[in-house]
Tab-separated table of C-alpha atoms in Angstrom:
chain	number	residue	atom	x	y	z
H	907	MET	CA	-119.008	99.947	-40.800
H	908	TYR	CA	-119.868	97.459	-38.062
H	909	LYS	CA	-120.824	99.050	-34.785
H	910	LYS	CA	-121.902	97.434	-31.552
H	911	VAL	CA	-124.855	98.928	-29.748
H	912	SER	CA	-125.289	99.237	-26.009
H	913	LYS	CA	-128.280	100.194	-23.909
H	914	ASN	CA	-125.993	102.512	-21.934
H	915	GLU	CA	-125.048	104.437	-25.082
H	916	ALA	CA	-128.364	104.268	-26.971
H	917	VAL	CA	-130.617	107.267	-27.490
H	918	HIS	CA	-133.221	107.116	-24.718
H	919	TYR	CA	-136.642	108.701	-24.486
H	920	ILE	CA	-139.702	108.410	-22.274
H	921	TRP	CA	-143.126	107.813	-23.801
H	922	GLY	CA	-146.644	107.322	-22.521
H	923	ASP	CA	-147.021	106.771	-18.785
H	924	GLY	CA	-143.342	106.698	-17.791
H	925	CYS	CA	-142.390	104.026	-20.327
H	926	ASP	CA	-138.791	103.877	-21.568
H	927	SER	CA	-137.367	103.343	-25.039
H	928	TRP	CA	-133.743	102.828	-26.065
H	929	VAL	CA	-133.119	103.178	-29.806
H	930	PHE	CA	-130.608	100.612	-31.116
H	931	VAL	CA	-131.234	101.017	-34.872
H	932	ASP	CA	-132.894	104.053	-36.472
H	933	LYS	CA	-132.862	103.803	-40.256
H	934	ASP	CA	-135.567	104.546	-42.820
H	935	THR	CA	-135.859	100.834	-43.572
H	936	LEU	CA	-135.542	99.413	-40.045
H	937	SER	CA	-136.025	100.405	-36.408
H	938	VAL	CA	-134.973	98.330	-33.389
H	939	LYS	CA	-135.827	99.466	-29.866
H	940	LEU	CA	-135.695	98.049	-26.370
H	941	GLU	CA	-138.698	99.221	-24.394
H	942	SER	CA	-139.812	98.934	-20.795
H	943	MET	CA	-143.285	99.528	-19.393
H	944	PRO	CA	-143.935	100.029	-15.669
H	945	PRO	CA	-146.702	98.046	-13.964
H	946	ASN	CA	-150.294	98.828	-14.941
H	947	THR	CA	-149.519	100.981	-17.993
H	948	ARG	CA	-150.701	100.960	-21.601
H	949	GLU	CA	-150.203	102.905	-24.783
H	950	ASN	CA	-152.886	104.531	-26.921
H	951	ALA	CA	-154.457	102.566	-29.765
H	952	HIS	CA	-152.843	103.395	-33.103
H	953	HIS	CA	-151.806	101.915	-36.446
H	954	HIS	CA	-148.964	102.244	-38.923
H	955	ALA	CA	-149.730	102.740	-42.608
H	956	LYS	CA	-146.507	101.135	-43.858
H	957	ALA	CA	-144.629	99.484	-41.003
H	958	SER	CA	-144.871	95.928	-39.775
H	959	GLN	CA	-143.839	95.531	-36.147
H	960	PHE	CA	-142.508	92.503	-34.329
H	961	PHE	CA	-142.664	92.577	-30.527
H	962	TYR	CA	-140.473	90.132	-28.575
H	963	LEU	CA	-141.005	89.886	-24.812
H	964	ILE	CA	-137.803	89.634	-22.799
H	965	LYS	CA	-139.361	89.913	-19.350
H	966	GLY	CA	-142.925	89.773	-18.103
H	967	GLU	CA	-146.316	89.358	-19.733
H	968	ALA	CA	-147.913	91.764	-22.217
H	969	LEU	CA	-151.474	92.005	-23.447
H	970	PHE	CA	-151.875	93.181	-27.040
H	971	HIS	CA	-155.230	94.604	-28.109
H	972	ILE	CA	-155.797	94.226	-31.857
H	973	ASN	CA	-158.410	95.893	-34.081
H	974	GLY	CA	-160.665	96.582	-31.107
H	975	ASN	CA	-161.977	93.022	-30.927
H	976	GLU	CA	-159.070	90.679	-30.210
H	977	SER	CA	-156.557	90.344	-27.373
H	978	VAL	CA	-153.367	88.265	-27.378
H	979	THR	CA	-151.269	87.547	-24.289
H	980	VAL	CA	-147.540	87.312	-24.995
H	981	LEU	CA	-145.173	85.853	-22.395
H	982	ALA	CA	-141.404	86.193	-21.968
H	983	GLN	CA	-139.529	84.467	-24.802
H	984	GLU	CA	-142.540	84.855	-27.135
H	985	GLY	CA	-143.180	87.309	-29.955
H	986	LEU	CA	-146.031	88.771	-31.986
H	987	LEU	CA	-146.074	90.239	-35.500
H	988	ILE	CA	-148.398	93.190	-36.136
H	989	PRO	CA	-148.965	93.860	-39.876
H	990	PRO	CA	-149.397	97.376	-41.313
H	991	GLN	CA	-152.856	98.971	-41.011
H	992	THR	CA	-153.613	96.972	-37.841
H	993	ILE	CA	-154.996	99.035	-34.957
H	994	HIS	CA	-153.179	97.913	-31.832
H	995	PHE	CA	-151.818	98.783	-28.422
H	996	ILE	CA	-149.778	97.030	-25.761
H	997	GLU	CA	-150.781	96.877	-22.106
H	998	ASN	CA	-148.951	95.785	-18.970
H	999	LYS	CA	-151.662	94.683	-16.545
H	1000	SER	CA	-149.193	93.133	-14.096
H	1001	ASP	CA	-147.527	94.456	-10.952
H	1002	GLU	CA	-144.065	94.080	-12.527
H	1003	ALA	CA	-142.303	96.008	-15.294
H	1004	ILE	CA	-142.096	94.356	-18.702
H	1005	ASP	CA	-139.190	94.566	-21.156
H	1006	PHE	CA	-139.457	93.886	-24.873
H	1007	LEU	CA	-137.867	94.476	-28.245
H	1008	VAL	CA	-139.891	96.204	-30.941
H	1009	ILE	CA	-138.589	95.789	-34.469
H	1010	SER	CA	-140.265	97.887	-37.168
H	1011	GLN	CA	-139.836	97.615	-40.926
H	1012	PRO	CA	-139.763	100.227	-42.315
H	1013	THR	CA	-139.356	102.690	-39.459
H	1014	THR	CA	-142.464	104.020	-37.726
H	1015	ASN	CA	-141.113	107.590	-37.798
H	1016	ASN	CA	-143.947	109.738	-39.227
H	1017	ASP	CA	-146.059	106.578	-39.595
H	1018	ARG	CA	-148.197	106.496	-36.454
H	1019	PHE	CA	-151.899	107.280	-36.732
């Protein structure tokens, strides 16, 4: 019933511009991923109809663009909650990779627009 998770054993995929994702929890009600973005990369603006997402920066500095008119800088050891229906994207404008956890409830599978 209880199972440890490890980055080395997690399902891994590449998204966007060479960004990495390791899936630690993948349930209908909850998703937990460790993600890494190379320097000077960003994702496309999108929203989730149902899912809230919490981003927690482990390493580096991320810039979140929200609803086309707001930007929030998040540093290592800080987090940001993105409610459902919020248009957003994350950007790494630095010369260093960033690492962060993204926790989604419920999962964002089939919920990205």
